[in-house]
Short mmCIF file of C-alpha atoms and ligand atoms in Angstrom, two decimals:
data_model
loop_
_atom_site.label_atom_id
_atom_site.label_comp_id
_atom_site.label_asym_id
_atom_site.label_seq_id
_atom_site.Cartn_x
_atom_site.Cartn_y
_atom_site.Cartn_z
CA UNK A 13 34.73 6.06 -3.49
CA UNK A 14 31.18 6.45 -4.62
CA UNK A 15 29.62 3.16 -5.70
CA UNK A 16 29.66 2.50 -9.46
CA UNK A 17 26.28 1.14 -10.92
CA UNK A 18 25.34 -1.04 -13.92
CA UNK A 19 21.72 -0.81 -15.01
CA UNK A 20 20.57 -3.77 -16.62
CA UNK A 21 17.61 -3.10 -19.51
CA UNK A 22 18.30 0.47 -20.19
CA UNK A 23 15.51 0.27 -22.90
CA UNK A 24 12.71 -0.74 -20.60
CA UNK A 25 10.10 1.15 -18.70
CA UNK A 26 11.93 0.88 -15.73
CA UNK A 27 15.54 1.05 -17.25
CA UNK A 28 14.63 4.37 -18.45
CA UNK A 29 13.01 5.53 -15.24
CA UNK A 30 16.42 4.15 -13.46
CA UNK A 31 18.67 6.42 -15.82
CA UNK A 32 16.69 9.51 -15.30
CA UNK A 33 17.13 9.08 -11.58
CA UNK A 34 20.85 8.38 -11.72
CA UNK A 35 21.53 11.99 -13.11
CA UNK A 36 21.76 14.46 -10.22
CA UNK A 37 22.33 11.76 -7.59
CA UNK A 38 25.41 12.38 -5.78
CA UNK A 39 25.80 9.06 -3.70
CA UNK A 40 26.60 6.92 -6.56
CA UNK A 41 28.07 6.71 -10.23
CA UNK A 42 26.51 5.37 -13.59
CA UNK A 43 29.20 3.18 -14.68
CA UNK A 44 27.41 0.74 -17.32
CA UNK A 45 24.39 -0.21 -18.93
CA UNK A 46 23.72 -3.82 -20.51
CA UNK A 47 20.52 -4.89 -22.29
CA UNK A 48 19.59 -7.85 -24.23
CA UNK A 49 20.76 -8.82 -27.96
CA UNK A 50 18.25 -6.61 -30.22
CA UNK A 51 17.44 -4.18 -27.64
CA UNK A 52 16.43 -0.75 -28.90
CA UNK A 53 19.13 1.87 -28.41
CA UNK A 54 22.08 -0.48 -28.71
CA UNK A 55 25.33 1.10 -29.19
CA UNK A 56 24.11 4.62 -28.23
CA UNK A 57 24.67 6.79 -25.02
CA UNK A 58 22.31 6.42 -22.36
CA UNK A 59 24.22 8.89 -20.43
CA UNK A 60 27.39 11.03 -20.83
CA UNK A 61 30.21 8.35 -21.39
CA UNK A 62 28.05 5.61 -21.07
CA UNK A 63 26.62 3.33 -23.64
CA UNK A 64 24.15 0.61 -23.87
CA UNK A 65 25.98 -2.47 -24.69
CA UNK A 66 25.36 -6.34 -24.59
CA UNK A 67 28.75 -7.09 -23.01
CA UNK A 68 27.47 -8.49 -19.44
CA UNK A 69 30.86 -9.34 -18.28
CA UNK A 70 32.42 -5.98 -19.20
CA UNK A 71 29.61 -4.26 -17.27
CA UNK A 72 29.91 -6.57 -14.10
CA UNK A 73 33.55 -5.73 -13.94
CA UNK A 74 32.93 -2.00 -14.30
CA UNK A 75 30.41 -1.78 -11.33
CA UNK A 76 30.24 -2.35 -7.77
CA UNK A 77 26.52 -2.87 -7.62
CA UNK A 78 23.91 -3.71 -10.80
CA UNK A 79 20.24 -2.87 -10.77
CA UNK A 80 18.01 -5.57 -12.58
CA UNK A 81 14.31 -4.97 -13.44
CA UNK A 82 14.34 -7.16 -16.28
CA UNK A 83 12.71 -10.54 -16.48
CA UNK A 84 13.40 -13.87 -14.59
CA UNK A 85 15.52 -15.70 -17.09
CA UNK A 86 17.70 -12.49 -17.26
CA UNK A 87 17.75 -12.26 -13.30
CA UNK A 88 18.80 -15.93 -13.36
CA UNK A 89 21.79 -15.77 -15.86
CA UNK A 90 23.11 -11.86 -14.33
CA UNK A 91 22.92 -13.29 -10.79
CA UNK A 92 25.06 -16.40 -11.73
CA UNK A 93 27.69 -14.29 -13.42
CA UNK A 94 27.88 -11.79 -10.66
CA UNK A 95 28.49 -14.49 -8.06
CA UNK A 96 31.64 -15.25 -9.52
CA UNK A 97 32.51 -11.48 -9.54
CA UNK A 98 30.99 -11.05 -5.87
CA UNK A 99 29.08 -7.61 -7.29
CA UNK A 100 26.28 -6.40 -5.24
CA UNK A 101 22.60 -6.50 -6.64
CA UNK A 102 19.63 -4.62 -6.24
CA UNK A 103 16.68 -6.81 -7.82
CA UNK A 104 13.27 -5.74 -8.70
CA UNK A 105 12.42 -8.35 -11.09
CA UNK A 106 8.99 -9.87 -10.44
CA UNK A 107 7.40 -13.30 -11.04
CA UNK A 108 10.90 -14.87 -10.05
CA UNK A 109 10.84 -18.75 -10.26
CA UNK A 110 13.05 -21.50 -8.83
CA UNK A 111 15.91 -21.17 -11.06
CA UNK A 112 16.08 -17.31 -10.26
CA UNK A 113 15.58 -17.74 -6.66
CA UNK A 114 18.56 -20.28 -6.45
CA UNK A 115 20.87 -17.73 -8.53
CA UNK A 116 19.80 -15.10 -6.13
CA UNK A 117 20.65 -17.44 -2.94
CA UNK A 118 24.18 -18.33 -4.83
CA UNK A 119 24.83 -14.55 -5.13
CA UNK A 120 23.76 -13.48 -1.71
CA UNK A 121 26.36 -16.09 -0.03
CA UNK A 122 29.05 -13.97 -1.50
CA UNK A 123 27.66 -10.40 -1.90
CA UNK A 124 24.85 -8.08 -0.52
CA UNK A 125 21.58 -8.42 -2.57
CA UNK A 126 18.43 -6.55 -2.12
CA UNK A 127 15.08 -8.35 -3.49
CA UNK A 128 12.19 -6.28 -3.29
CA UNK A 129 9.01 -6.53 -5.39
CA UNK A 130 8.26 -3.07 -4.88
CA UNK A 131 10.70 -0.15 -3.92
CA UNK A 132 8.33 2.38 -3.28
CA UNK A 133 8.28 3.76 0.29
CA UNK A 134 4.64 3.89 0.41
CA UNK A 135 4.22 0.18 -0.29
CA UNK A 136 6.74 -0.66 2.02
CA UNK A 137 4.87 1.23 4.68
CA UNK A 138 1.69 -0.34 3.50
CA UNK A 139 3.15 -4.10 4.07
CA UNK A 140 3.58 -3.03 7.69
CA UNK A 141 0.20 -1.69 8.26
CA UNK A 142 -1.68 -4.60 6.31
CA UNK A 143 0.59 -7.03 8.70
CA UNK A 144 -0.97 -4.93 11.60
CA UNK A 145 -4.60 -4.88 10.30
CA UNK A 146 -4.50 -8.57 9.71
CA UNK A 147 -3.51 -9.03 13.33
CA UNK A 148 -5.82 -6.77 14.97
CA UNK A 149 -8.82 -7.92 12.73
CA UNK A 150 -7.89 -11.80 12.67
CA UNK A 151 -11.51 -12.78 11.78
CA UNK A 152 -12.12 -10.38 8.97
CA UNK A 153 -12.04 -11.56 5.13
CA UNK A 154 -8.77 -10.26 3.55
CA UNK A 155 -8.68 -9.49 0.15
CA UNK A 156 -6.28 -7.82 -2.48
CA UNK A 157 -6.77 -6.39 -5.77
CA UNK A 158 -4.12 -5.02 -8.13
CA UNK A 159 -4.45 -2.89 -11.15
CA UNK A 160 -1.38 -2.79 -13.69
CA UNK A 161 -0.72 -2.00 -17.42
CA UNK A 162 -1.69 -4.37 -20.00
CA UNK A 163 2.01 -5.11 -20.88
CA UNK A 164 2.79 -6.53 -17.53
CA UNK A 165 3.61 -10.14 -17.94
CA UNK A 166 3.17 -11.91 -14.48
CA UNK A 167 0.08 -11.90 -12.26
CA UNK A 168 -0.92 -11.16 -9.61
CA UNK A 169 1.95 -8.77 -8.98
CA UNK A 170 4.92 -9.42 -6.75
CA UNK A 171 3.87 -6.33 -4.78
CA UNK A 172 0.39 -8.00 -4.27
CA UNK A 173 1.71 -11.31 -3.12
CA UNK A 174 4.13 -9.62 -0.75
CA UNK A 175 0.96 -7.71 0.92
CA UNK A 176 -0.98 -11.34 0.70
CA UNK A 177 2.02 -12.72 2.50
CA UNK A 178 2.18 -9.74 5.14
CA UNK A 179 -1.28 -10.59 6.25
CA UNK A 180 -0.66 -14.17 6.12
CA UNK A 181 2.25 -13.33 8.57
CA UNK A 182 -0.10 -11.01 10.64
CA UNK A 183 -2.17 -14.02 11.49
CA UNK A 184 0.54 -16.83 11.84
CA UNK A 185 -0.62 -18.49 8.56
CA UNK A 186 1.10 -19.97 5.70
CA UNK A 187 0.10 -18.32 2.56
CA UNK A 188 0.57 -20.93 0.45
CA UNK A 189 -1.93 -23.02 2.44
CA UNK A 190 -4.67 -20.20 2.19
CA UNK A 191 -4.20 -18.28 -0.96
CA UNK A 192 -6.98 -17.90 -3.62
CA UNK A 193 -5.49 -16.44 -6.68
CA UNK A 194 -8.47 -17.21 -9.09
CA UNK A 195 -12.37 -17.60 -8.52
CA UNK A 196 -14.54 -19.17 -11.44
CA UNK A 197 -17.56 -21.58 -11.70
CA UNK A 198 -19.39 -22.89 -8.56
CA UNK A 199 -16.75 -22.47 -5.78
CA UNK A 200 -18.84 -22.48 -2.65
CA UNK A 201 -18.47 -20.08 0.18
CA UNK A 202 -15.24 -18.25 0.96
CA UNK A 203 -13.03 -20.09 3.07
CA UNK A 204 -12.48 -18.50 6.62
CA UNK A 205 -8.75 -18.02 6.35
CA UNK A 206 -8.93 -17.52 2.35
CA UNK A 207 -6.71 -14.63 1.18
CA UNK A 208 -8.05 -13.54 -2.23
CA UNK A 209 -5.36 -12.04 -4.67
CA UNK A 210 -7.35 -10.52 -8.01
CA UNK A 211 -5.43 -8.78 -10.76
CA UNK A 212 -6.70 -6.49 -13.05
CA UNK A 213 -5.11 -5.34 -16.55
CA UNK A 214 -5.38 -2.27 -18.84
CA UNK A 215 -4.19 0.46 -20.24
CA UNK A 216 -0.98 2.32 -18.79
CA UNK A 217 -1.58 2.00 -15.40
CA UNK A 218 1.97 1.95 -13.42
CA UNK A 219 0.60 0.00 -10.36
CA UNK A 220 -2.47 0.15 -7.91
CA UNK A 221 -2.94 -2.13 -4.86
CA UNK A 222 -5.74 -2.03 -2.15
CA UNK A 223 -5.75 -4.55 0.57
CA UNK A 224 -9.46 -5.04 1.84
CA UNK A 225 -10.39 -6.18 5.11
CA UNK A 226 -14.17 -7.11 5.41
CA UNK A 227 -16.04 -7.04 8.86
CA UNK A 228 -19.55 -7.35 9.61
CA UNK A 229 -21.34 -4.23 8.20
CA UNK A 230 -17.75 -2.32 7.93
CA UNK A 231 -14.54 -2.44 5.89
CA UNK A 232 -11.04 -1.00 5.91
CA UNK A 233 -9.44 -0.52 2.72
CA UNK A 234 -5.33 0.45 2.65
CA UNK A 235 -4.59 1.59 -0.94
CA UNK A 236 -1.75 2.64 -2.73
CA UNK A 237 -1.49 4.11 -6.27
CA UNK A 238 1.88 4.71 -7.88
CA UNK A 239 1.44 7.56 -10.40
CA UNK A 240 5.42 7.42 -11.62
CA UNK A 241 7.91 4.61 -12.09
CA UNK A 242 10.33 7.16 -10.64
CA UNK A 243 9.11 6.23 -6.94
CA UNK A 244 10.68 2.76 -7.76
CA UNK A 245 13.81 3.97 -9.40
CA UNK A 246 14.76 6.26 -6.65
CA UNK A 247 14.18 3.69 -4.06
CA UNK A 248 16.10 0.82 -6.11
CA UNK A 249 18.90 3.24 -6.38
CA UNK A 250 18.89 4.39 -2.66
CA UNK A 251 18.78 0.54 -1.91
CA UNK A 252 21.94 0.28 -4.47
CA UNK A 253 23.88 2.91 -2.64
CA UNK A 254 22.94 1.04 0.83
CA UNK A 255 23.61 -2.31 -0.53
CA UNK A 256 27.09 -1.31 -1.62
CA UNK A 257 28.19 -0.85 2.04
CA UNK A 258 26.53 -4.32 3.40
CA UNK A 259 28.24 -7.47 4.37
CA UNK A 260 27.00 -10.48 1.92
CA UNK A 261 23.15 -11.62 2.50
CA UNK A 262 19.73 -11.25 1.07
CA UNK A 263 18.00 -7.98 2.22
CA UNK A 264 14.70 -6.30 1.34
CA UNK A 265 13.41 -2.90 1.10
CA UNK A 266 12.36 -2.71 5.20
CA UNK A 267 16.09 -3.50 5.78
CA UNK A 268 17.00 -0.65 3.48
CA UNK A 269 14.57 1.77 4.89
CA UNK A 270 15.38 0.87 8.64
CA UNK A 271 11.75 -0.45 8.95
CA UNK A 272 12.30 -3.74 10.62
P1 NAD B 320 10.20 -3.87 -19.60
O1 NAD B 320 9.53 -5.03 -20.64
O2 NAD B 320 9.77 -2.38 -20.20
O3 NAD B 320 11.75 -3.87 -19.65
C1 NAD B 320 12.70 -4.81 -19.51
C2 NAD B 320 13.72 -4.37 -19.94
O4 NAD B 320 14.83 -5.66 -19.83
C3 NAD B 320 13.96 -4.36 -21.38
O5 NAD B 320 14.84 -3.20 -21.71
C4 NAD B 320 14.89 -5.63 -22.06
O6 NAD B 320 15.49 -5.30 -23.11
C5 NAD B 320 15.61 -5.89 -20.65
N1 NAD B 320 16.26 -7.33 -20.52
C6 NAD B 320 15.87 -8.43 -20.80
N2 NAD B 320 16.70 -9.29 -20.97
C7 NAD B 320 17.60 -9.03 -20.61
C8 NAD B 320 19.03 -9.22 -20.32
N3 NAD B 320 19.44 -10.62 -20.63
N4 NAD B 320 20.00 -8.60 -20.03
C9 NAD B 320 19.74 -7.26 -20.10
N5 NAD B 320 18.69 -6.67 -20.25
C10 NAD B 320 17.70 -7.61 -20.31
O7 NAD B 320 9.59 -4.07 -18.31
P2 NAD B 320 9.34 -3.09 -17.23
O8 NAD B 320 7.82 -2.66 -16.84
O9 NAD B 320 10.57 -2.16 -16.98
O10 NAD B 320 9.43 -4.10 -16.03
C11 NAD B 320 10.84 -5.01 -15.71
C12 NAD B 320 10.50 -5.73 -14.54
O11 NAD B 320 10.44 -4.83 -13.33
C13 NAD B 320 9.06 -6.58 -14.34
O12 NAD B 320 9.15 -7.98 -13.97
C14 NAD B 320 8.40 -5.64 -13.71
O13 NAD B 320 7.52 -6.55 -12.99
C15 NAD B 320 9.36 -5.31 -12.40
N6 NAD B 320 9.29 -4.15 -11.92
C16 NAD B 320 9.36 -4.15 -10.25
C17 NAD B 320 8.92 -3.03 -9.74
C18 NAD B 320 9.66 -2.94 -8.24
O14 NAD B 320 9.50 -2.22 -7.75
N7 NAD B 320 10.23 -4.15 -7.64
C19 NAD B 320 8.31 -1.84 -9.98
C20 NAD B 320 8.04 -1.87 -11.36
C21 NAD B 320 8.41 -3.18 -12.42
#
Protein backbone atom coordinates (compact mmCIF):
# COMPACT_ATOMS: atom_id res chain seq x y z
CA UNK A 1 0.00 0.00 0.00
CA UNK A 2 1.31 3.44 -0.92
CA UNK A 3 1.61 5.81 2.06
CA UNK A 4 -1.29 8.29 2.27
CA UNK A 5 -0.09 11.85 2.78
CA UNK A 6 -1.66 14.86 4.51
CA UNK A 7 -0.30 18.24 3.42
CA UNK A 8 -0.62 21.06 5.96
CA UNK A 9 -0.97 24.67 4.80
CA UNK A 10 -1.87 23.98 1.14
CA UNK A 11 -2.31 27.73 0.55
CA UNK A 12 1.26 28.57 1.59
CA UNK A 13 4.35 28.97 -0.60
CA UNK A 14 5.65 25.53 0.36
CA UNK A 15 2.16 24.02 0.53
CA UNK A 16 1.59 24.92 -3.12
CA UNK A 17 4.98 23.53 -4.12
CA UNK A 18 4.20 20.29 -2.23
CA UNK A 19 0.83 19.88 -3.94
CA UNK A 20 2.44 20.38 -7.32
CA UNK A 21 5.13 17.83 -6.48
CA UNK A 22 2.63 15.17 -5.33
CA UNK A 23 1.06 15.04 -8.78
CA UNK A 24 2.82 12.41 -10.83
CA UNK A 25 4.48 10.60 -7.91
CA UNK A 26 3.84 6.91 -7.79
CA UNK A 27 5.33 6.19 -4.34
CA UNK A 28 2.60 7.96 -2.31
CA UNK A 29 -0.97 9.26 -2.55
CA UNK A 30 -2.30 12.65 -1.52
CA UNK A 31 -5.07 11.88 0.99
CA UNK A 32 -5.89 15.24 2.65
CA UNK A 33 -5.02 18.92 2.90
CA UNK A 34 -5.57 20.91 6.10
CA UNK A 35 -5.12 24.66 6.49
CA UNK A 36 -5.71 27.23 9.26
CA UNK A 37 -9.04 29.00 9.79
CA UNK A 38 -9.44 31.81 7.27
CA UNK A 39 -6.74 30.53 4.88
CA UNK A 40 -7.34 31.26 1.20
CA UNK A 41 -8.90 28.47 -0.86
CA UNK A 42 -10.63 26.61 2.01
CA UNK A 43 -13.36 24.30 0.70
CA UNK A 44 -11.87 24.21 -2.78
CA UNK A 45 -10.20 21.24 -4.49
CA UNK A 46 -6.40 21.20 -4.20
CA UNK A 47 -6.16 18.00 -6.29
CA UNK A 48 -8.74 15.65 -7.81
CA UNK A 49 -10.94 14.43 -4.94
CA UNK A 50 -9.00 16.30 -2.23
CA UNK A 51 -10.39 19.47 -0.59
CA UNK A 52 -8.66 22.00 1.60
CA UNK A 53 -10.35 21.88 5.02
CA UNK A 54 -9.67 22.91 8.63
CA UNK A 55 -10.50 19.43 9.97
CA UNK A 56 -7.16 18.30 11.41
CA UNK A 57 -8.63 15.22 13.13
CA UNK A 58 -10.11 13.90 9.89
CA UNK A 59 -6.92 14.74 7.98
CA UNK A 60 -4.71 12.85 10.45
CA UNK A 61 -7.11 9.90 10.48
CA UNK A 62 -6.99 9.72 6.67
CA UNK A 63 -3.17 9.74 6.41
CA UNK A 64 -0.15 7.60 7.23
CA UNK A 65 2.25 10.55 7.19
CA UNK A 66 1.80 14.32 7.28
CA UNK A 67 4.02 17.02 5.82
CA UNK A 68 4.33 20.25 7.82
CA UNK A 69 5.75 23.47 6.39
CA UNK A 70 3.69 25.94 8.43
CA UNK A 71 4.61 27.92 11.56
CA UNK A 72 5.97 26.85 14.98
CA UNK A 73 2.61 27.10 16.84
CA UNK A 74 0.93 24.91 14.21
CA UNK A 75 3.83 22.43 14.34
CA UNK A 76 3.34 22.09 18.11
CA UNK A 77 -0.44 21.61 17.94
CA UNK A 78 -0.34 19.17 15.03
CA UNK A 79 2.50 17.06 16.50
CA UNK A 80 0.50 16.70 19.75
CA UNK A 81 -2.61 15.62 17.84
CA UNK A 82 -0.55 13.23 15.68
CA UNK A 83 1.05 11.59 18.73
CA UNK A 84 -2.31 10.27 19.93
CA UNK A 85 -2.77 8.66 16.48
CA UNK A 86 0.88 7.59 15.97
CA UNK A 87 1.16 9.30 12.59
CA UNK A 88 4.53 9.64 10.84
CA UNK A 89 5.65 13.20 10.15
CA UNK A 90 7.92 15.24 7.92
CA UNK A 91 8.57 18.64 9.49
CA UNK A 92 10.20 21.48 7.55
CA UNK A 93 8.92 24.41 9.60
CA UNK A 94 11.82 26.49 10.92
CA UNK A 95 12.26 28.76 13.92
CA UNK A 96 10.88 26.01 16.20
CA UNK A 97 10.98 26.88 19.91
CA UNK A 98 10.91 24.71 23.01
CA UNK A 99 7.19 23.89 22.81
CA UNK A 100 7.50 22.60 19.25
CA UNK A 101 10.66 20.62 20.09
CA UNK A 102 8.88 19.03 23.08
CA UNK A 103 5.85 18.12 20.97
CA UNK A 104 8.13 16.64 18.28
CA UNK A 105 9.94 14.56 20.93
CA UNK A 106 6.57 13.29 22.15
CA UNK A 107 5.60 12.28 18.61
CA UNK A 108 9.01 10.74 17.82
CA UNK A 109 8.59 8.41 20.81
CA UNK A 110 5.65 6.71 19.06
CA UNK A 111 6.15 7.39 15.31
CA UNK A 112 8.91 8.13 12.77
CA UNK A 113 9.52 11.88 12.40
CA UNK A 114 11.88 13.51 9.89
CA UNK A 115 12.86 17.06 10.87
CA UNK A 116 15.09 19.17 8.63
CA UNK A 117 15.67 22.87 8.20
CA UNK A 118 16.36 22.17 4.54
CA UNK A 119 15.11 19.27 2.41
CA UNK A 120 17.28 19.91 -0.64
CA UNK A 121 19.94 17.40 -1.65
CA UNK A 122 22.44 20.20 -2.32
CA UNK A 123 22.21 21.77 1.13
CA UNK A 124 22.54 18.42 2.85
CA UNK A 125 25.71 17.71 0.89
CA UNK A 126 26.89 21.25 1.75
CA UNK A 127 26.46 20.44 5.48
CA UNK A 128 28.94 17.57 5.13
CA UNK A 129 31.38 19.68 3.09
CA UNK A 130 31.25 22.54 5.61
CA UNK A 131 31.92 20.16 8.49
CA UNK A 132 34.95 18.66 6.72
CA UNK A 133 36.30 22.09 5.74
CA UNK A 134 35.87 23.31 9.32
CA UNK A 135 37.84 20.35 10.63
CA UNK A 136 40.63 20.65 8.05
CA UNK A 137 40.91 24.44 8.44
CA UNK A 138 40.39 24.57 12.18
CA UNK A 139 42.00 28.00 12.67
CA UNK A 140 40.31 29.75 9.72
CA UNK A 141 37.51 32.21 10.48
CA UNK A 142 34.12 30.67 9.66
CA UNK A 143 31.15 32.87 8.79
CA UNK A 144 27.79 32.19 7.15
CA UNK A 145 25.61 34.57 5.16
CA UNK A 146 22.05 33.82 4.11
CA UNK A 147 19.56 35.66 1.89
CA UNK A 148 15.78 35.10 1.83
CA UNK A 149 12.61 36.80 0.60
CA UNK A 150 11.24 39.64 2.69
CA UNK A 151 8.25 37.65 4.05
CA UNK A 152 10.41 35.13 5.91
CA UNK A 153 9.60 35.35 9.62
CA UNK A 154 12.57 33.69 11.35
CA UNK A 155 16.21 34.80 11.26
CA UNK A 156 18.82 33.54 10.83
CA UNK A 157 17.40 30.78 8.68
CA UNK A 158 17.20 27.25 10.04
CA UNK A 159 19.56 26.21 7.26
CA UNK A 160 22.17 28.81 8.23
CA UNK A 161 21.98 27.55 11.82
CA UNK A 162 22.33 23.95 10.63
CA UNK A 163 25.48 24.93 8.67
CA UNK A 164 26.83 26.77 11.74
CA UNK A 165 26.21 23.71 13.91
CA UNK A 166 27.93 21.49 11.34
CA UNK A 167 30.99 23.80 11.41
CA UNK A 168 30.99 23.81 15.22
CA UNK A 169 30.69 20.02 15.26
CA UNK A 170 33.62 19.74 12.81
CA UNK A 171 35.72 21.66 15.35
CA UNK A 172 34.39 19.93 18.45
CA UNK A 173 32.80 23.18 19.64
CA UNK A 174 29.40 23.86 21.23
CA UNK A 175 27.68 26.23 18.77
CA UNK A 176 25.72 28.02 21.48
CA UNK A 177 29.02 29.10 23.09
CA UNK A 178 30.65 30.41 19.89
CA UNK A 179 27.69 31.86 18.01
CA UNK A 180 27.60 35.49 16.83
CA UNK A 181 24.27 36.32 15.23
CA UNK A 182 24.61 40.12 15.16
CA UNK A 183 27.34 42.75 15.07
CA UNK A 184 26.64 46.38 15.93
CA UNK A 185 28.72 49.11 17.56
CA UNK A 186 32.11 48.84 19.28
CA UNK A 187 32.27 45.06 19.39
CA UNK A 188 36.07 44.67 19.42
CA UNK A 189 38.04 42.10 17.45
CA UNK A 190 36.49 38.91 16.22
CA UNK A 191 36.71 36.01 18.67
CA UNK A 192 39.00 33.14 17.63
CA UNK A 193 36.31 30.44 17.73
CA UNK A 194 33.43 32.74 16.80
CA UNK A 195 31.04 31.51 14.08
CA UNK A 196 29.13 34.42 12.57
CA UNK A 197 25.72 34.03 10.96
CA UNK A 198 24.23 37.01 9.14
CA UNK A 199 20.76 37.32 7.57
CA UNK A 200 19.86 39.44 4.53
CA UNK A 201 16.18 39.90 3.56
CA UNK A 202 14.55 41.16 0.38
CA UNK A 203 12.48 40.56 -2.71
CA UNK A 204 11.49 37.03 -3.66
CA UNK A 205 14.77 35.21 -2.99
CA UNK A 206 13.93 31.56 -2.26
CA UNK A 207 17.09 30.84 -0.28
CA UNK A 208 20.83 31.38 -0.61
CA UNK A 209 23.51 30.27 1.84
CA UNK A 210 27.26 30.77 1.77
CA UNK A 211 29.74 29.31 4.24
CA UNK A 212 32.97 31.34 4.27
CA UNK A 213 36.31 30.11 5.57
CA UNK A 214 38.83 32.96 5.81
CA UNK A 215 42.51 32.06 5.98
CA UNK A 216 45.49 34.37 5.65
CA UNK A 217 45.56 35.70 2.05
CA UNK A 218 43.00 33.13 0.86
CA UNK A 219 39.42 32.09 1.42
CA UNK A 220 36.98 29.34 0.55
CA UNK A 221 33.29 29.93 -0.10
CA UNK A 222 30.84 27.04 -0.26
CA UNK A 223 27.54 28.33 -1.60
CA UNK A 224 24.09 26.96 -2.34
CA UNK A 225 21.37 28.83 -4.22
CA UNK A 226 17.81 27.58 -4.47
CA UNK A 227 15.97 28.82 -7.55
CA UNK A 228 12.75 26.85 -7.04
CA UNK A 229 10.82 25.63 -3.97
CA UNK A 230 10.32 22.37 -5.81
CA UNK A 231 13.70 21.13 -4.48
CA UNK A 232 12.38 21.26 -0.89
CA UNK A 233 9.01 19.78 -1.90
CA UNK A 234 10.55 16.85 -3.78
CA UNK A 235 12.94 16.18 -0.87
CA UNK A 236 10.11 16.35 1.69
CA UNK A 237 7.92 13.93 -0.26
CA UNK A 238 10.86 11.56 -0.69
CA UNK A 239 11.27 11.82 3.11
CA UNK A 240 7.53 11.12 3.60
CA UNK A 241 7.67 7.91 1.52
CA UNK A 242 10.83 6.90 3.47
CA UNK A 243 9.42 7.81 6.91
CA UNK A 244 6.33 5.67 6.43
CA UNK A 245 8.60 2.57 6.47
CA UNK A 246 10.72 3.47 9.52
CA UNK A 247 10.39 2.57 13.20
CA UNK A 248 9.55 5.39 15.65
CA UNK A 249 12.31 7.93 16.20
CA UNK A 250 13.60 11.31 15.14
CA UNK A 251 15.47 11.41 11.83
CA UNK A 252 16.98 14.09 9.62
CA UNK A 253 17.54 14.44 5.88
CA UNK A 254 21.00 12.84 6.11
CA UNK A 255 19.26 9.66 7.37
CA UNK A 256 16.78 9.81 4.46
CA UNK A 257 19.53 10.33 1.88
CA UNK A 258 21.80 7.68 3.42
CA UNK A 259 24.56 10.26 3.93
CA UNK A 260 25.41 9.36 7.54
P1 LIG B 1 3.75 30.52 4.16
O1 LIG B 1 3.43 31.58 5.17
O2 LIG B 1 3.68 30.85 2.71
O3 LIG B 1 2.82 29.23 4.42
C1 LIG B 1 2.49 28.77 5.71
C2 LIG B 1 1.21 27.97 5.56
O4 LIG B 1 0.89 27.37 6.82
C3 LIG B 1 -0.02 28.83 5.18
O5 LIG B 1 -0.74 28.17 4.16
C4 LIG B 1 -0.84 28.86 6.47
O6 LIG B 1 -2.24 29.02 6.21
C5 LIG B 1 -0.51 27.48 7.02
N1 LIG B 1 -0.83 27.30 8.43
C6 LIG B 1 -0.58 28.14 9.47
N2 LIG B 1 -1.09 27.63 10.61
C7 LIG B 1 -1.65 26.43 10.27
C8 LIG B 1 -2.34 25.42 11.02
N3 LIG B 1 -2.55 25.54 12.33
N4 LIG B 1 -2.79 24.32 10.35
C9 LIG B 1 -2.60 24.17 9.02
N5 LIG B 1 -1.96 25.11 8.26
C10 LIG B 1 -1.49 26.22 8.89
O7 LIG B 1 5.23 30.02 4.55
P2 LIG B 1 6.27 29.20 3.64
O8 LIG B 1 7.19 30.14 2.93
O9 LIG B 1 5.55 28.14 2.88
O10 LIG B 1 7.16 28.54 4.80
C11 LIG B 1 6.57 27.72 5.80
C12 LIG B 1 7.67 27.21 6.74
O11 LIG B 1 8.52 26.31 6.02
C13 LIG B 1 8.59 28.30 7.29
O12 LIG B 1 8.93 27.97 8.63
C14 LIG B 1 9.81 28.22 6.39
O13 LIG B 1 10.99 28.70 7.00
C15 LIG B 1 9.88 26.74 6.17
N6 LIG B 1 10.64 26.28 5.01
C16 LIG B 1 11.41 25.18 5.20
C17 LIG B 1 12.10 24.63 4.13
C18 LIG B 1 12.86 23.35 4.35
O14 LIG B 1 13.45 22.80 3.39
N7 LIG B 1 12.86 22.81 5.57
C19 LIG B 1 12.03 25.22 2.87
C20 LIG B 1 11.24 26.35 2.70
C21 LIG B 1 10.54 26.87 3.79
